[in-house]
CSV table of C-alpha atoms in Angstrom, one decimal:
chain,number,residue,atom,x,y,z
A,464,UNK,CA,-15.7,-35.9,-11.8
A,465,UNK,CA,-17.7,-34.9,-15.0
A,466,UNK,CA,-16.5,-31.9,-16.8
A,467,UNK,CA,-17.8,-28.8,-17.2
A,468,UNK,CA,-19.7,-29.7,-13.7
A,469,UNK,CA,-18.3,-27.9,-10.6
A,470,UNK,CA,-16.4,-29.6,-7.6
A,471,UNK,CA,-18.4,-27.1,-5.2
A,472,UNK,CA,-22.2,-26.0,-4.9
A,473,UNK,CA,-22.6,-22.5,-5.0
A,474,UNK,CA,-23.6,-22.8,-1.8
A,475,UNK,CA,-20.3,-24.8,-0.2
A,476,UNK,CA,-18.5,-21.8,-2.5
A,477,UNK,CA,-19.9,-18.9,-0.4
A,478,UNK,CA,-19.5,-20.6,3.0
A,479,UNK,CA,-15.8,-21.2,2.3
A,480,UNK,CA,-15.7,-18.1,0.9
A,481,UNK,CA,-17.3,-16.6,4.4
A,482,UNK,CA,-15.1,-18.8,6.3
A,483,UNK,CA,-12.0,-17.6,4.9
A,484,UNK,CA,-13.6,-13.6,5.8
A,485,UNK,CA,-14.3,-14.6,9.2
A,486,UNK,CA,-10.5,-15.8,9.6
A,487,UNK,CA,-9.5,-12.9,8.0
A,488,UNK,CA,-11.1,-10.5,10.5
A,489,UNK,CA,-10.1,-12.7,13.2
A,490,UNK,CA,-6.7,-12.0,12.6
A,491,UNK,CA,-6.5,-7.9,11.7
A,492,UNK,CA,-8.0,-7.2,14.9
A,493,UNK,CA,-4.9,-4.9,15.6
A,494,UNK,CA,-3.1,-2.8,13.2
A,495,UNK,CA,0.2,-3.7,11.9
A,496,UNK,CA,3.4,-2.1,13.4
A,497,UNK,CA,4.7,0.9,11.6
A,498,UNK,CA,7.7,-0.6,9.2
A,499,UNK,CA,9.6,2.2,10.4
A,500,UNK,CA,10.5,1.2,13.8
A,501,UNK,CA,13.9,0.1,12.3
A,502,UNK,CA,15.1,4.1,11.5
A,503,UNK,CA,15.7,4.8,15.1
A,504,UNK,CA,18.2,2.2,15.7
A,505,UNK,CA,21.6,3.5,15.9
A,506,UNK,CA,23.9,4.2,12.7
A,507,UNK,CA,26.1,1.2,12.5
A,508,UNK,CA,27.3,1.3,8.8
A,509,UNK,CA,30.2,2.6,7.2
A,510,UNK,CA,30.8,5.6,4.3
A,511,UNK,CA,31.3,3.2,2.0
A,512,UNK,CA,27.5,1.6,2.4
A,513,UNK,CA,26.0,5.1,2.9
A,514,UNK,CA,27.1,6.5,-0.2
A,515,UNK,CA,25.7,3.5,-1.8
A,516,UNK,CA,21.9,4.1,0.1
A,517,UNK,CA,22.3,7.4,-1.1
A,518,UNK,CA,22.9,6.5,-4.7
A,519,UNK,CA,20.0,3.9,-4.6
A,520,UNK,CA,17.9,6.2,-2.3
A,521,UNK,CA,18.2,8.7,-5.0
A,522,UNK,CA,17.2,6.7,-7.9
A,523,UNK,CA,14.1,5.6,-6.0
A,524,UNK,CA,12.8,8.7,-5.1
A,525,UNK,CA,12.6,10.0,-8.7
A,526,UNK,CA,11.2,6.6,-10.1
A,527,UNK,CA,8.3,5.8,-7.9
A,528,UNK,CA,5.6,3.6,-9.8
A,529,UNK,CA,2.5,3.6,-8.4
A,530,UNK,CA,-0.3,1.0,-8.4
A,531,UNK,CA,-3.4,2.3,-7.7
A,532,UNK,CA,-6.1,0.4,-6.0
A,533,UNK,CA,-9.1,2.9,-6.2
A,534,UNK,CA,-12.0,1.2,-4.3
A,535,UNK,CA,-14.2,4.4,-3.9
A,536,UNK,CA,-14.5,8.0,-4.4
A,537,UNK,CA,-11.2,9.0,-3.7
A,538,UNK,CA,-10.0,7.1,-6.7
A,539,UNK,CA,-11.7,10.0,-8.7
A,540,UNK,CA,-9.0,12.5,-6.9
A,541,UNK,CA,-6.1,10.0,-7.3
A,542,UNK,CA,-6.9,9.7,-11.0
A,543,UNK,CA,-7.0,13.7,-11.1
A,544,UNK,CA,-3.4,13.6,-9.7
A,545,UNK,CA,-2.3,12.2,-12.7
A,546,UNK,CA,-4.2,14.9,-15.0
A,547,UNK,CA,-1.8,17.5,-17.0
A,548,UNK,CA,-3.6,20.0,-14.6
A,549,UNK,CA,-1.5,18.3,-11.3
A,550,UNK,CA,1.6,16.8,-13.2
A,551,UNK,CA,2.4,14.1,-10.9
A,552,UNK,CA,5.0,12.9,-13.7
A,553,UNK,CA,7.2,15.7,-12.1
A,554,UNK,CA,7.9,13.4,-9.6
A,555,UNK,CA,9.0,10.6,-11.8
A,556,UNK,CA,5.4,8.7,-11.5
A,557,UNK,CA,4.5,8.9,-15.3
A,558,UNK,CA,1.7,6.1,-15.7
A,559,UNK,CA,-0.5,4.2,-12.8
A,560,UNK,CA,1.0,0.8,-13.7
A,561,UNK,CA,-1.7,-1.9,-14.6
A,562,UNK,CA,0.0,-4.8,-12.7
A,563,UNK,CA,1.6,-4.7,-8.9
A,564,UNK,CA,4.6,-6.6,-9.9
A,565,UNK,CA,5.5,-3.5,-12.2
A,566,UNK,CA,5.2,-1.2,-9.5
A,567,UNK,CA,6.9,-0.6,-5.8
A,568,UNK,CA,4.0,2.1,-4.6
A,569,UNK,CA,0.8,1.0,-3.8
A,570,UNK,CA,-1.7,3.9,-3.5
A,571,UNK,CA,-5.6,2.7,-1.4
A,572,UNK,CA,-8.3,4.9,-2.4
A,573,UNK,CA,-11.3,4.7,-0.5
A,574,UNK,CA,-13.4,2.2,1.8
A,575,UNK,CA,-12.0,-1.3,2.0
A,576,UNK,CA,-14.3,-4.2,2.9
A,577,UNK,CA,-13.3,-7.4,4.5
A,578,UNK,CA,-14.6,-9.0,1.3
A,579,UNK,CA,-12.0,-7.1,-0.5
A,580,UNK,CA,-9.0,-7.4,1.8
A,581,UNK,CA,-7.7,-10.6,0.6
A,582,UNK,CA,-7.2,-9.5,-2.7
A,583,UNK,CA,-5.9,-6.3,-1.7
A,584,UNK,CA,-3.5,-8.2,0.4
A,585,UNK,CA,-2.8,-10.0,-2.1
A,586,UNK,CA,-1.9,-7.2,-4.2
A,587,UNK,CA,0.2,-6.2,-1.9
A,588,UNK,CA,2.2,-9.8,-1.5
A,589,UNK,CA,2.9,-9.7,-5.3
A,590,UNK,CA,4.8,-6.5,-5.1
A,591,UNK,CA,8.5,-6.4,-5.4
A,592,UNK,CA,10.7,-5.0,-2.4
A,593,UNK,CA,11.1,-2.2,-1.7
A,594,UNK,CA,7.6,-1.0,-1.6
A,595,UNK,CA,5.8,1.6,0.3
A,596,UNK,CA,1.5,2.1,0.9
A,597,UNK,CA,-0.6,5.1,0.8
A,598,UNK,CA,-3.8,5.0,2.7
A,599,UNK,CA,-6.1,8.1,0.5
A,600,UNK,CA,-9.1,9.1,2.8
A,601,UNK,CA,-10.4,8.8,5.9
A,602,UNK,CA,-12.3,5.4,4.6
A,603,UNK,CA,-8.1,3.7,4.1
A,604,UNK,CA,-6.8,4.9,7.0
A,605,UNK,CA,-10.0,4.5,9.5
A,606,UNK,CA,-13.0,3.3,7.8
A,607,UNK,CA,-14.2,6.7,7.3
A,608,UNK,CA,-17.9,7.4,8.1
A,609,UNK,CA,-18.4,3.3,7.3
A,610,UNK,CA,-15.7,2.6,10.5
A,611,UNK,CA,-18.7,1.1,12.4
A,612,UNK,CA,-19.9,-1.1,10.0
A,613,UNK,CA,-20.0,-4.9,9.8
A,614,UNK,CA,-18.6,-4.9,6.3
A,615,UNK,CA,-15.8,-2.3,7.0
A,616,UNK,CA,-12.4,-3.0,7.5
A,617,UNK,CA,-11.4,0.1,10.0
A,618,UNK,CA,-8.3,1.1,8.1
A,619,UNK,CA,-5.8,-0.2,5.7
A,620,UNK,CA,-2.8,-1.0,8.4
A,621,UNK,CA,-5.1,-4.1,9.8
A,622,UNK,CA,-4.0,-5.9,6.7
A,623,UNK,CA,-0.7,-4.2,5.1
A,624,UNK,CA,1.9,-1.7,6.7
A,625,UNK,CA,1.0,1.9,5.6
A,626,UNK,CA,3.9,4.3,5.2
A,627,UNK,CA,1.9,7.7,4.3
A,628,UNK,CA,-1.7,8.6,5.4
A,629,UNK,CA,-3.2,11.0,3.4
A,630,UNK,CA,-6.5,12.3,5.3
A,631,UNK,CA,-9.6,13.9,4.0
A,632,UNK,CA,-12.7,12.8,2.4
A,633,UNK,CA,-12.1,12.6,-0.3
A,634,UNK,CA,-8.2,14.7,0.0
A,635,UNK,CA,-7.6,16.5,-3.0
A,636,UNK,CA,-5.0,15.9,-5.7
A,637,UNK,CA,-2.8,18.6,-3.7
A,638,UNK,CA,-3.0,16.6,-0.5
A,639,UNK,CA,-2.1,13.6,-2.1
A,640,UNK,CA,1.0,14.7,-4.0
A,641,UNK,CA,2.1,16.2,-0.4
A,642,UNK,CA,1.6,12.8,0.6
A,643,UNK,CA,4.3,11.6,-2.6
A,644,UNK,CA,6.5,14.4,-0.9
A,645,UNK,CA,6.6,13.0,2.4
A,646,UNK,CA,7.3,9.6,1.0
A,647,UNK,CA,9.9,10.8,-0.7
A,648,UNK,CA,11.5,12.3,2.4
A,649,UNK,CA,10.7,8.7,3.8
A,650,UNK,CA,12.9,7.0,1.1
A,651,UNK,CA,15.8,8.9,1.3
A,652,UNK,CA,16.0,8.6,4.8
A,653,UNK,CA,16.0,5.0,4.3
A,654,UNK,CA,19.4,3.1,5.2
A,655,UNK,CA,20.6,-0.9,4.3
A,656,UNK,CA,19.7,-2.8,7.6
A,657,UNK,CA,22.9,-4.0,9.2
A,658,UNK,CA,23.8,-7.6,9.3
A,659,UNK,CA,24.1,-9.5,12.4
């Protein structure tokens, strides 16, 4: 092998990338199950664990650190939410994080294509637990007006689990703030699973 010479030709690289995307499409035909089904389970916790859960949830509630994935036009509304007019800082979300490793809230705003889907999944996997996802806009929720296109994922929930859906095309910053408040309610209800 010569230095500076690629191992694969450009055509072979394109074929390999296409094969990986086709595999992802085949695996992603059904939406991922809602991550909240454990909330309906019976209360089998003691008072001590419940109080710890409340303290941890209180801290998580007021320090949600977002990581934005602005894929299309909804990203402009997501960015506007962080401006002084809408002041998302009052929810403990001062700055959008530059790295998924520093964030616990993933906001997917806009149209997700099959070519971008592996990168979104990789970013989600890099986030530490606990982590939450907001799908912002009709395209992120269901593919929107492009849902029947060959290249568009018909909903982010085919790739990663989604906690809160914010509908609209594009949704206003107030709608995203309402979605964040819904996520905070979900965080407040979070319990520790009992070990079997």
